[in-house]
Amino acid sequence: IILDSVVGVLEVGLDMTSISEAIRRTNNQSLFIALTAFLFGGAYIWFFARSLTRPIRNLVDAVEGVAAGDLEHEIIVTERNEIGHLALSFNYMTKRLRGYTGNLKKINAQLEADAAIIEKLRSYNENILNSINPGVLTLNLEGQITTLNNAGIKILQLEKVEATGCTIADVFASEHPVGLLLQSLVTTPEVCRGREIAIGDESKETLLVFNAALLYEQNMELVGIAVTFEDVTEMRYLQMRINESEKLAAMGGLAVGMAHEVRNPLGAIKTCAQFLRDKFEPEDNRYKFPQIIIREAERLDQLIERLLNFTRPAEQDFQYEDINEILDNVAVLASLKVNDRRLTIKKSFDPNIPRLFVDAKRLQQAFLNIMLNAIDAMPDLGTLSAMTIYDQEKRRIKIEISDTGEGIPVNLVDKIFDPFFTTKIKGTGLGLAIVQQIILEHNGLISVQSKVGEGTLFTIFLPL
Ligand SMILES: Nc1ncnc2c1ncn2[C@@H]1O[C@H](COP(=O)(O)OP(=O)(O)OP(=O)(O)O)[C@@H](O)[C@H]1O
Ligand SMILES: [Mg+2]
């Protein structure tokens, strides 16, 4: 351009091919380098990361193993860094744990062995407790039953078998005599010996004897009461029977001696009195006195006879007899005894009774003893009844002798057949014992029903 006018055009050209080629080559090289760097970098990072996570993974596995109870697991330590240190610590920890669990296992085994011995001892003690005859009961000071053996449950007639762990009030009714004794032992613990307690109702009374001892722990601290008890009902009964037999044996000797010594003079007294009596007419006032002598002599003779009868086996004389006739004779005898007392004697005899094979004298004595008691029971007015019934079906004869007298208290009814049991000042207590003996000799049965203030009924069954 010259002076603002274009004078010519200069064209400049440059060949770009080689430059473009160089640029493309450079680009390719850069890409290759970048790719290689990326690949190597990636691989390095991957290896690096792996070398970091593997020991952690091993550690996690090991921790999980330990958590699952595998204490044998040991981590192989390759690194000397923090993780390697952690792994070493972990191995040390599992080793110590192995040691502890080993000890624990040993202790456990020992405990199991001890428990087995204790269990064996416990069942051994329980067997002893349950195989002995006396009842054993232990109480703690809170009144809880800590031991009660099988015999104890039976003796105490407990319905609740699982008494152990219960309180006294759980097991015994509020006024139960055994419950009261145990409660008093808990309240004031004391040693007691031979405490007698009767349980059961009057019809079936059981006599128990209790002993109590105090239970101390090793440090001499009082922890409870041990009670042992026995049922002595049978033993008492046997003792009583032995005493009775001894008494009877002694009386036997006495009676035989007396019979010899007393009967002869008594016979003489009676004969003389009879002689004297016959000197007077029965209407004569003086007739009465020898008559009294005769009667009393006869009474004495009867007493001796009664003693002899009871203490030595009577000579038996069994014949076919009419029971009504025997009973009628006895009623006459009894009415003689009543004298002027206003007693009525009622008789109701079954006429169809077959003859019975009996000892008439002995039966007469039995009936008389019952009737004399009936008369004694009616000091004033009253009725004595004698009745017979033939029970064809059961092939036996039922005899009832009853009175409207004072009756027998419930607690004495069981005793009236016992020898020497009497409530009378002049009684020997042998009357009904002899009756029972005689009825048994005839294979019969005797029972009594009585109500105080209303009267008494004796029922006798004699088999054909
Ligand atoms: N019918 C009756 N009513 C009331 N009590 C009776 C009756 N029968 C017997 N007893 C009572 O039974 C007791 C014993 O009678 P048991 O005949 O054995 O002897 P006892 O009559 O006392 O003397 P013993 O017969 O030697 O005179 C009597 O003492 C009396 O208490
Ligand atoms: Mg009598």
Coordinates of C-alpha atoms in Angstrom, one line a residue, residues 89-420:
S89 CA -1.5 -58.2 69.8
F90 CA -4.4 -60.1 68.6
N91 CA -2.4 -63.4 68.5
Y92 CA -1.2 -62.7 72.0
M93 CA -4.8 -62.0 73.1
T94 CA -6.1 -65.3 71.7
K95 CA -3.3 -67.1 73.3
R96 CA -4.2 -65.7 76.7
L97 CA -7.8 -66.4 76.0
R98 CA -6.9 -70.0 75.2
G99 CA -5.1 -70.2 78.5
Y100 CA -8.1 -68.8 80.4
T101 CA -10.6 -71.1 78.7
G102 CA -8.4 -74.0 79.4
N103 CA -8.5 -73.1 83.1
L104 CA -12.2 -72.4 83.0
K105 CA -12.8 -75.9 81.4
K106 CA -10.7 -77.5 84.2
I107 CA -12.6 -75.5 86.9
N108 CA -15.9 -76.4 85.2
A109 CA -15.0 -80.1 85.1
Q110 CA -14.1 -79.9 88.8
L111 CA -17.4 -78.2 89.5
E112 CA -19.3 -80.8 87.6
A113 CA -17.5 -83.6 89.5
D114 CA -18.3 -81.8 92.8
A115 CA -21.9 -81.3 91.8
A116 CA -22.1 -85.0 91.0
I117 CA -20.7 -85.9 94.4
I118 CA -23.1 -83.4 96.1
E119 CA -26.0 -84.9 94.2
K120 CA -25.0 -88.4 95.1
L121 CA -24.7 -87.4 98.8
R122 CA -28.1 -85.6 98.6
S123 CA -29.8 -88.7 97.1
Y124 CA -28.0 -90.9 99.6
N125 CA -29.3 -88.7 102.5
E126 CA -32.7 -88.7 101.0
N127 CA -32.7 -92.4 100.7
I128 CA -31.7 -92.8 104.3
L129 CA -34.4 -90.3 105.3
N130 CA -37.0 -92.1 103.3
S131 CA -36.1 -95.6 104.4
I132 CA -36.2 -95.0 108.1
N133 CA -39.4 -95.6 110.1
P134 CA -39.6 -92.4 112.2
G135 CA -40.9 -89.2 110.6
V136 CA -38.2 -86.5 110.1
L137 CA -39.1 -82.9 109.6
T138 CA -36.8 -79.9 109.7
L139 CA -37.9 -76.3 109.9
N140 CA -36.1 -73.0 109.3
L141 CA -36.6 -70.1 111.7
E142 CA -39.1 -68.6 109.3
G143 CA -41.4 -71.6 109.9
Q144 CA -40.7 -73.1 106.5
I145 CA -40.5 -76.9 106.2
T146 CA -37.1 -77.7 104.8
T147 CA -37.2 -81.5 105.0
L148 CA -40.0 -84.0 105.4
N149 CA -39.4 -87.7 104.7
N150 CA -42.0 -90.2 103.3
A151 CA -42.5 -91.8 106.7
G152 CA -43.3 -88.3 108.1
I153 CA -45.9 -87.7 105.4
K154 CA -47.6 -91.0 106.2
I155 CA -47.4 -90.7 110.0
L156 CA -48.9 -87.1 109.9
Q157 CA -51.6 -88.4 107.4
L158 CA -50.8 -85.5 105.1
E159 CA -52.7 -85.1 101.9
K160 CA -50.2 -82.6 100.6
V161 CA -47.2 -84.7 99.6
E162 CA -45.0 -81.9 98.5
A163 CA -44.7 -80.2 101.9
T164 CA -41.0 -79.3 101.5
G165 CA -40.7 -75.5 100.9
C166 CA -44.2 -74.9 102.4
T167 CA -44.9 -73.1 105.6
I168 CA -46.4 -74.8 108.7
A169 CA -49.7 -72.9 107.9
D170 CA -49.7 -74.2 104.3
V171 CA -49.5 -77.8 105.5
F172 CA -51.5 -78.0 108.8
A173 CA -55.0 -76.7 109.5
S174 CA -55.1 -73.8 111.9
E175 CA -55.9 -75.8 115.1
H176 CA -54.0 -78.9 114.1
P177 CA -52.1 -80.0 117.2
V178 CA -48.9 -80.9 115.3
G179 CA -49.0 -77.5 113.5
L180 CA -49.4 -75.8 116.9
L181 CA -46.4 -77.7 118.3
L182 CA -44.2 -76.9 115.3
Q183 CA -45.2 -73.2 115.4
S184 CA -44.4 -73.0 119.1
L185 CA -41.0 -74.6 118.3
V186 CA -40.3 -71.9 115.7
T187 CA -41.4 -69.1 118.0
T188 CA -39.3 -70.4 120.9
P189 CA -36.8 -73.0 119.7
E190 CA -36.2 -75.5 122.4
V191 CA -35.2 -79.2 122.7
C192 CA -38.2 -81.4 123.6
R193 CA -38.4 -85.1 124.2
G194 CA -41.3 -87.5 124.3
R195 CA -44.0 -84.9 123.6
E196 CA -47.2 -86.9 123.0
I197 CA -49.8 -85.6 120.6
A198 CA -53.0 -87.4 119.5
I199 CA -54.2 -86.7 115.9
G200 CA -57.2 -87.9 114.0
D201 CA -60.8 -88.0 115.2
E202 CA -62.0 -89.8 118.2
S203 CA -63.1 -92.9 116.3
K204 CA -59.5 -93.4 115.0
E205 CA -57.1 -91.6 117.2
T206 CA -53.4 -91.9 116.4
L207 CA -50.9 -91.3 119.2
L208 CA -47.6 -89.6 118.1
V209 CA -44.5 -89.0 120.1
F210 CA -42.3 -86.0 119.1
N211 CA -38.7 -85.2 119.8
A212 CA -37.1 -81.9 118.8
A213 CA -33.5 -80.7 118.5
L214 CA -32.0 -77.4 117.5
L215 CA -30.1 -77.2 114.2
Y216 CA -26.9 -75.1 114.2
E217 CA -24.6 -74.2 111.3
Q218 CA -20.8 -74.6 111.5
N219 CA -20.4 -71.1 113.0
M220 CA -22.8 -72.2 115.8
E221 CA -25.6 -70.0 114.4
L222 CA -29.1 -71.4 115.1
V223 CA -30.7 -72.1 111.7
G224 CA -33.7 -74.3 112.5
I225 CA -35.3 -77.1 114.3
A226 CA -35.1 -80.9 113.6
V227 CA -38.1 -82.8 114.6
T228 CA -38.5 -86.6 114.7
F229 CA -41.7 -88.4 115.5
E230 CA -43.2 -91.8 115.7
D231 CA -46.6 -93.4 115.7
V232 CA -46.9 -95.2 119.0
T233 CA -50.6 -96.1 118.9
E234 CA -49.9 -99.8 118.3
M235 CA -47.1 -99.9 120.8
R236 CA -49.3 -98.3 123.5
Y237 CA -52.1 -100.7 122.7
L238 CA -49.7 -103.7 123.0
Q239 CA -48.2 -102.2 126.2
M240 CA -51.7 -101.9 127.5
R241 CA -52.5 -105.5 126.6
I242 CA -49.3 -106.7 128.2
N243 CA -50.1 -104.8 131.3
E244 CA -53.6 -106.3 131.3
S245 CA -52.2 -109.8 130.7
E246 CA -49.8 -109.3 133.5
K247 CA -52.6 -108.1 135.7
L248 CA -54.8 -111.1 134.6
A249 CA -52.0 -113.5 135.3
A250 CA -51.5 -112.1 138.8
M251 CA -55.3 -112.1 139.3
G252 CA -55.5 -115.6 138.0
G253 CA -53.2 -116.8 140.8
L254 CA -55.1 -114.7 143.3
A255 CA -58.5 -115.9 142.1
V256 CA -57.6 -119.6 142.3
G257 CA -56.1 -119.0 145.8
M258 CA -59.2 -117.1 146.8
A259 CA -61.6 -119.6 145.5
H260 CA -60.1 -122.2 147.8
E261 CA -59.8 -120.1 150.8
V262 CA -63.0 -118.2 150.6
R263 CA -65.5 -120.6 149.0
N264 CA -65.5 -123.2 151.7
P265 CA -66.3 -120.8 154.6
L266 CA -68.7 -119.0 152.3
G267 CA -70.5 -122.3 151.6
A268 CA -70.7 -122.8 155.4
I269 CA -72.1 -119.3 156.0
K270 CA -74.7 -119.8 153.3
T271 CA -75.8 -123.3 154.6
C272 CA -76.1 -121.9 158.1
A273 CA -78.1 -118.9 156.9
Q274 CA -80.4 -121.2 155.0
F275 CA -80.8 -123.3 158.1
L276 CA -81.6 -120.2 160.1
R277 CA -84.0 -118.8 157.4
D278 CA -86.0 -122.0 157.2
K279 CA -86.7 -121.6 160.9
F280 CA -89.1 -118.7 160.0
E281 CA -92.1 -118.3 157.8
P282 CA -91.4 -116.0 154.8
E283 CA -93.9 -113.5 156.2
D284 CA -91.9 -113.3 159.4
N285 CA -89.7 -110.2 159.7
R286 CA -86.8 -112.3 160.8
Y287 CA -86.9 -114.4 157.6
K288 CA -85.4 -111.4 155.8
F289 CA -82.0 -111.2 157.5
P290 CA -80.7 -114.7 156.9
Q291 CA -82.1 -114.2 153.4
I292 CA -79.8 -111.2 153.0
I293 CA -76.9 -113.2 154.3
I294 CA -77.6 -115.9 151.7
R295 CA -77.9 -113.3 148.9
E296 CA -74.7 -111.6 149.8
A297 CA -72.9 -114.9 150.2
E298 CA -74.1 -115.8 146.7
R299 CA -72.9 -112.5 145.4
L300 CA -69.4 -113.1 146.9
D301 CA -69.5 -116.6 145.4
Q302 CA -70.4 -115.1 142.0
L303 CA -67.5 -112.6 142.2
I304 CA -65.1 -115.4 142.8
E305 CA -66.7 -117.4 140.0
R306 CA -66.3 -114.3 137.8
L307 CA -62.7 -113.9 138.5
L308 CA -62.1 -117.6 138.0
N309 CA -64.0 -117.5 134.7
F310 CA -62.1 -114.7 133.4
T311 CA -58.7 -115.7 134.4
R312 CA -58.8 -119.4 133.5
P313 CA -60.4 -121.0 130.5
A314 CA -63.8 -122.3 131.5
E315 CA -64.7 -125.8 131.0
Q316 CA -67.1 -125.7 128.2
D317 CA -70.4 -127.5 128.0
F318 CA -72.0 -127.0 124.6
Q319 CA -75.6 -128.4 124.1
Y320 CA -78.5 -127.6 121.8
E321 CA -80.4 -124.9 123.8
D322 CA -83.3 -122.6 123.5
I323 CA -81.9 -119.0 123.5
N324 CA -85.3 -117.5 124.5
E325 CA -85.4 -119.8 127.5
I326 CA -81.9 -118.8 128.6
L327 CA -82.7 -115.1 128.1
D328 CA -86.0 -115.5 130.0
N329 CA -84.3 -117.1 133.0
V330 CA -81.8 -114.2 133.0
A331 CA -84.6 -111.7 132.9
V332 CA -86.2 -113.3 135.9
L333 CA -82.8 -113.2 137.8
A334 CA -82.5 -109.5 136.8
S335 CA -86.0 -108.7 138.0
L336 CA -85.1 -110.2 141.3
K337 CA -82.2 -107.8 141.5
V338 CA -84.5 -104.8 140.7
N339 CA -86.5 -105.5 143.8
D340 CA -88.8 -102.6 144.5
R341 CA -87.3 -100.3 142.0
R342 CA -89.8 -99.1 139.4
L343 CA -88.1 -100.7 136.5
T344 CA -90.1 -102.3 133.7
I345 CA -88.7 -105.4 132.0
K346 CA -90.0 -105.9 128.5
K347 CA -89.5 -109.1 126.6
S348 CA -90.0 -109.8 122.9
F349 CA -88.9 -113.2 121.8
D350 CA -89.1 -114.6 118.3
P351 CA -90.8 -118.0 118.8
N352 CA -89.3 -119.5 115.6
I353 CA -85.7 -119.5 116.8
P354 CA -84.1 -122.9 116.2
R355 CA -82.1 -124.4 119.1
L356 CA -78.5 -123.2 119.2
F357 CA -75.4 -125.2 120.1
V358 CA -74.3 -123.2 123.0
D359 CA -72.9 -123.3 126.5
A360 CA -76.1 -122.2 128.4
K361 CA -74.4 -121.4 131.7
R362 CA -71.8 -119.2 130.0
L363 CA -74.4 -117.4 127.8
Q364 CA -76.6 -116.9 130.9
Q365 CA -73.7 -115.2 132.6
A366 CA -73.1 -113.0 129.6
F367 CA -76.7 -111.9 129.4
L368 CA -76.9 -111.3 133.1
N369 CA -73.8 -109.1 133.1
I370 CA -75.3 -106.9 130.4
M371 CA -78.7 -106.7 132.2
L372 CA -77.0 -105.9 135.6
N373 CA -75.2 -103.1 133.9
A374 CA -78.5 -101.9 132.4
I375 CA -80.1 -101.9 135.8
D376 CA -77.1 -100.0 137.3
A377 CA -77.6 -97.4 134.6
M378 CA -81.2 -96.8 135.6
P379 CA -81.2 -95.8 139.2
D380 CA -84.8 -94.6 139.1
L381 CA -87.4 -95.2 136.4
G382 CA -86.6 -97.0 133.3
T383 CA -87.2 -99.9 130.9
L384 CA -85.0 -102.9 130.3
S385 CA -85.8 -104.7 127.1
A386 CA -84.7 -108.0 125.8
M387 CA -85.5 -109.1 122.3
T388 CA -84.6 -112.0 120.0
I389 CA -85.0 -112.2 116.2
Y390 CA -84.1 -115.1 113.9
D391 CA -82.4 -114.0 110.8
Q392 CA -83.0 -116.9 108.5
E393 CA -81.1 -115.5 105.5
K394 CA -77.9 -114.9 107.4
R395 CA -78.5 -118.0 109.6
R396 CA -78.0 -116.2 112.8
I397 CA -79.8 -115.0 115.9
K398 CA -79.9 -111.4 116.8
I399 CA -80.3 -110.6 120.5
E400 CA -80.9 -107.0 121.7
I401 CA -80.7 -105.9 125.3
S402 CA -81.4 -102.3 125.9
D403 CA -82.0 -99.8 128.6
T404 CA -83.3 -96.3 129.0
G405 CA -80.5 -95.4 131.4
E406 CA -77.8 -92.8 131.6
G407 CA -75.9 -93.9 128.5
I408 CA -72.2 -94.0 127.9
P409 CA -70.1 -91.0 126.9
V410 CA -68.6 -91.3 123.3
N411 CA -65.1 -91.3 124.5
L412 CA -65.7 -94.2 126.8
V413 CA -67.6 -96.5 124.4
D414 CA -64.4 -98.0 123.1
K415 CA -63.2 -98.9 126.5
I416 CA -66.2 -100.6 128.1
F417 CA -65.1 -104.1 127.0
D418 CA -61.6 -103.6 128.4
P419 CA -61.0 -105.7 131.4
F420 CA -60.9 -103.6 134.6

